[in-house]
CSV table of C-alpha atoms in Angstrom, one decimal:
chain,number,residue,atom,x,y,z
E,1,UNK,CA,0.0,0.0,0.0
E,2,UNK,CA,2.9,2.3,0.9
E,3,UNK,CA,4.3,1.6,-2.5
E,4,UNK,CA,1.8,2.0,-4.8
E,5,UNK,CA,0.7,5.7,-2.9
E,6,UNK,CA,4.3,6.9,-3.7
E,7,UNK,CA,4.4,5.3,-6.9
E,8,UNK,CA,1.2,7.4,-7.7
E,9,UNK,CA,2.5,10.4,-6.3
E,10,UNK,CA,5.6,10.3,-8.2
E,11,UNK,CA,3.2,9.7,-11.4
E,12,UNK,CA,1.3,12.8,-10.5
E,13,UNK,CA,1.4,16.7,-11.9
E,14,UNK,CA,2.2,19.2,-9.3
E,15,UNK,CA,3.5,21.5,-8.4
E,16,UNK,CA,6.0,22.4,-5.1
E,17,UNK,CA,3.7,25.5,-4.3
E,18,UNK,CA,0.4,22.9,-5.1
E,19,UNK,CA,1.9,20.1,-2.8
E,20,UNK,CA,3.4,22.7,0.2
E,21,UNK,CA,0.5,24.5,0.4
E,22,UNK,CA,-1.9,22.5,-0.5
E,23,UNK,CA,-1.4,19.5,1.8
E,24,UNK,CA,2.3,20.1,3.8
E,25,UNK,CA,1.6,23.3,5.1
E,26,UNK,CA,-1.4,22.3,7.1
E,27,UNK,CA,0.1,18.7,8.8
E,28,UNK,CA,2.7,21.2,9.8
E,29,UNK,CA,0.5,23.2,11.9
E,30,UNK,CA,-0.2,20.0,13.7
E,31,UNK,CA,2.8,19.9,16.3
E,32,UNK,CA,2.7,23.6,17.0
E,33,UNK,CA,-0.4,23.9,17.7
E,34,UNK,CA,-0.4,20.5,20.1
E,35,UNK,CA,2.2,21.5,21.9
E,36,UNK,CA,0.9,25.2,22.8
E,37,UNK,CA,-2.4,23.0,24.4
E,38,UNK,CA,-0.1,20.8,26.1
E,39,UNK,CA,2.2,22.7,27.5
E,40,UNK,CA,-0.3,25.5,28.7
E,41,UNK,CA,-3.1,23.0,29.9
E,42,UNK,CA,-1.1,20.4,31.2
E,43,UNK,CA,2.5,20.9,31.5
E,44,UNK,CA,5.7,19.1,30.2
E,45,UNK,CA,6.3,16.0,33.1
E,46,UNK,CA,9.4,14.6,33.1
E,47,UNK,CA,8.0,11.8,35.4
E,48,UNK,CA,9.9,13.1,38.4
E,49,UNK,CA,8.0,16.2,40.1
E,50,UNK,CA,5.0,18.3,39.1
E,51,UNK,CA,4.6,19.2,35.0
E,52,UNK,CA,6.3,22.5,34.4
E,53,UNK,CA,3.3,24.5,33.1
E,54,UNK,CA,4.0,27.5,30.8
E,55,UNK,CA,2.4,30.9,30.4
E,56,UNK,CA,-0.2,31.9,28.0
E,57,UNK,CA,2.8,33.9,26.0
E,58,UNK,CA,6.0,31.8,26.5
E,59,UNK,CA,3.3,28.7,24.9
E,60,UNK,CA,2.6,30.8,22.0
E,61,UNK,CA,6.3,32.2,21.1
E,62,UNK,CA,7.2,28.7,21.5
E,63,UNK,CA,4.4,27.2,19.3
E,64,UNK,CA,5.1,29.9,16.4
E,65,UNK,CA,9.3,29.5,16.5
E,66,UNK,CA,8.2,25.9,16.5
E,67,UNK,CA,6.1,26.0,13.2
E,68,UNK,CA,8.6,28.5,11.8
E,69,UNK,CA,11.3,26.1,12.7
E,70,UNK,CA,9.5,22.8,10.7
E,71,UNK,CA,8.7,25.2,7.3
E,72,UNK,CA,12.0,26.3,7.3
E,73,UNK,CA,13.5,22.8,8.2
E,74,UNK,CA,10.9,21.4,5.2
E,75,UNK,CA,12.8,24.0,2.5
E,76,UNK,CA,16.2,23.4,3.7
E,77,UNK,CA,15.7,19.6,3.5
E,78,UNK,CA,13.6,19.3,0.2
E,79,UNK,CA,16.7,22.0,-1.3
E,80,UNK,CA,19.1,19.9,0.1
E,81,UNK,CA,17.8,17.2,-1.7
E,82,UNK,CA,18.0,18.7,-5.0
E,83,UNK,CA,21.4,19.8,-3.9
E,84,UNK,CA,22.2,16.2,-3.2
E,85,UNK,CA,20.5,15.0,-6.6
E,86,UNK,CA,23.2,16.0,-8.9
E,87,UNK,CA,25.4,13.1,-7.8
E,88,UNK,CA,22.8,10.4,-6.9
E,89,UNK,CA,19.6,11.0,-8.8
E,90,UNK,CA,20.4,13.4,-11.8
E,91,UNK,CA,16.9,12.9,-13.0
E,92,UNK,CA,15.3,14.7,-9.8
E,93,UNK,CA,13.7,18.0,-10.3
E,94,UNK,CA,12.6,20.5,-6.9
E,95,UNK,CA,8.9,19.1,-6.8
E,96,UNK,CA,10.6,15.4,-6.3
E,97,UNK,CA,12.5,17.1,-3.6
E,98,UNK,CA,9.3,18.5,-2.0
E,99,UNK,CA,7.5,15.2,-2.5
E,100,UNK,CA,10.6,13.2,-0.8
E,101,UNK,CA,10.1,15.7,1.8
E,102,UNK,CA,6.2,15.4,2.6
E,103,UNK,CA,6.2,11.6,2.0
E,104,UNK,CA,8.7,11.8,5.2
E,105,UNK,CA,7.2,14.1,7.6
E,106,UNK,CA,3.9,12.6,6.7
E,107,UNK,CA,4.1,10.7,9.9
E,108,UNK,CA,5.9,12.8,11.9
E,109,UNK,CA,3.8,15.8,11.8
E,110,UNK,CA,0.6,13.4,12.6
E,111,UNK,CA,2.6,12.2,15.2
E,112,UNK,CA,2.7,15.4,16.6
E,113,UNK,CA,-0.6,15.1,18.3
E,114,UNK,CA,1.3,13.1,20.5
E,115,UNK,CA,2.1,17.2,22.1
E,116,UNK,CA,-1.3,17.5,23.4
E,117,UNK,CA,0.1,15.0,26.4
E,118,UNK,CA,3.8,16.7,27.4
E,119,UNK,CA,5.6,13.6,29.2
E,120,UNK,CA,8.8,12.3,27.8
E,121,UNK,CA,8.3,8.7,28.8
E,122,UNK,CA,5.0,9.0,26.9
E,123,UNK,CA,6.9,11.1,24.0
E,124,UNK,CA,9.9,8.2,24.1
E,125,UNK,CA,6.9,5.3,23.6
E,126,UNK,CA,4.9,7.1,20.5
E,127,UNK,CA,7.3,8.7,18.8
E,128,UNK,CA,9.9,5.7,18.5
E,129,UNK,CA,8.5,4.2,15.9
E,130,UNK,CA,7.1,6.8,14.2
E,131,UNK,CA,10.6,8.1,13.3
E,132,UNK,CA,11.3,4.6,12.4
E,133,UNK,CA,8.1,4.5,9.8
E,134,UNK,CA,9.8,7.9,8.8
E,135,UNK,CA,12.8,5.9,7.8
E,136,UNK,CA,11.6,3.8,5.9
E,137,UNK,CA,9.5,5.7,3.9
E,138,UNK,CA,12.7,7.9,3.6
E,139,UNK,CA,14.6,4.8,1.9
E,140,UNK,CA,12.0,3.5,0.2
E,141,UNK,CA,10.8,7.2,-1.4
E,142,UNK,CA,13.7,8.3,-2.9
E,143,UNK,CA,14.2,5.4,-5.4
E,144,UNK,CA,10.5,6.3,-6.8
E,145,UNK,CA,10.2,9.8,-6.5
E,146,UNK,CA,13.9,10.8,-7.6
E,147,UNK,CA,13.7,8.6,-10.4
E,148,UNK,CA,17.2,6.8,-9.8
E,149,UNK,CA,18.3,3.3,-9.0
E,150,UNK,CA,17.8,1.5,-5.7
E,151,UNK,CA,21.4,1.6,-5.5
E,152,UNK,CA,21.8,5.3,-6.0
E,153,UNK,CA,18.7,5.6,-3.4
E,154,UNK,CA,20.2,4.1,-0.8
E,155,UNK,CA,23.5,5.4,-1.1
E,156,UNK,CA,21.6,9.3,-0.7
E,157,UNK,CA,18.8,8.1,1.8
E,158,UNK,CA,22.3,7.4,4.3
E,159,UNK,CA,23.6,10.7,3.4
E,160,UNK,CA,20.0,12.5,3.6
E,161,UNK,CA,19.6,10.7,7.3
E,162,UNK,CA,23.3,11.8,8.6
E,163,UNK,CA,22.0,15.4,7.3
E,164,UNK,CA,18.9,15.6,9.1
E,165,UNK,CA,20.4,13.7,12.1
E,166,UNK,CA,22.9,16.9,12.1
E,167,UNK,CA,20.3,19.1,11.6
E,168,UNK,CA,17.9,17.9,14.6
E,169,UNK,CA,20.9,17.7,17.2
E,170,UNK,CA,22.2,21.7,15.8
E,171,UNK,CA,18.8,23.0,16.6
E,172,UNK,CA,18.8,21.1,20.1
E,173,UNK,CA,21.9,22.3,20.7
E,174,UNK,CA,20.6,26.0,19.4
E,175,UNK,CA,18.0,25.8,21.4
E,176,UNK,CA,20.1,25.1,25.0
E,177,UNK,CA,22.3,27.7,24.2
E,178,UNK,CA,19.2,29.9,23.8
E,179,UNK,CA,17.5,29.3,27.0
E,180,UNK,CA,20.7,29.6,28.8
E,181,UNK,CA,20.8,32.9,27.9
E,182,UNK,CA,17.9,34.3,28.4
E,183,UNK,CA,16.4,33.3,25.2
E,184,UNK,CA,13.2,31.2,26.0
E,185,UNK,CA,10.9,30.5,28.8
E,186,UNK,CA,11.7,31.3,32.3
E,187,UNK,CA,10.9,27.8,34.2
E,188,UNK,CA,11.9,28.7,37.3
E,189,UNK,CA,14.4,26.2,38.1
């Protein structure tokens, strides 16, 4: 089933604008807009003490740098992609790019319902294999949708997971360095 929806998307006529804004754009307003409920109404819980609720403000500055950090994480990776397809899938054009791109985040971003309930334990359980299901669809997209050998497909699904691997742990890292200066909400601790 997986197959033959990607195969039929790569068959398609789009456009990157038609499939961004026609069907991406709104699964990324999915984990934003979960987490602001959870972390206002319930709190993150780390399992350990009370949930650290936030404040009407800090959940909605973090909800919209969130969104604004997934479109712009969606561009960078769909034009890294293209970058990428000179060497392993000359074929590729920037709408198979943005089709790599939503096939992948596809479950992630529904995943991201899994905000409304702010415990890591519970985030650990969920998510896990979502991001697995995210591989896979990552290796077995790119073949189909780049029009370029399994081989080939492979060889740039590694690359494109090292990249995106980078990517996740630099903004983690981004975002420590930002609260510990001032730069985020004020938890109290």
């Amino acid at each position: 089933m997986i197959q033959t929806t990607i195969e039929r998307l790569a068959h398609s006529e789009y456009s990157p604008a038609k499939l961004f804004f026609g069907f991406s754009i709104w699964l990324i307003f999915i984990p934003p807009i979960s987490a602001f409920y959870g972390m206002h109404y319930y709190g993150w819980s780390l399992g350990i003490s009370d949930p650290i609720r936030l404040s009407l403000t800090q959940s909605i500055a973090i909800a919209i740098f969130y969104f604004l950090a997934l479109v712009i994480g969606f561009f960078v990776t769909a034009l890294t992609i293209k970058w990428m397809s000179a060497v392993y899938a000359p074929k590729a054009t920037l709408k198979d790019a943005f089709a790599v791109v939503t096939v992948v985040t596809t479950p992630i971003m529904l995943g991201g319902i899994a905000h409304l309930y702010p415990s890591l334990l519970f985030h650990v359980i969920v998510l896990s294999p979502i991001f697995a299901l995210s591989g896979y669809l990552l290796f077995v997209s790119i073949p189909v949708l780049l029009k370029t050998d399994y081989d080939r497909g492979i060889f740039m699904g590694c690359s494109l997971f090292g990249f995106i691997s980078t990517a996740g742990i630099s903004l983690l890292g981004i975002s420590a360095i930002a609260w510990v200066h001032g730069i985020g909400p004020n938890l109290g601790v």
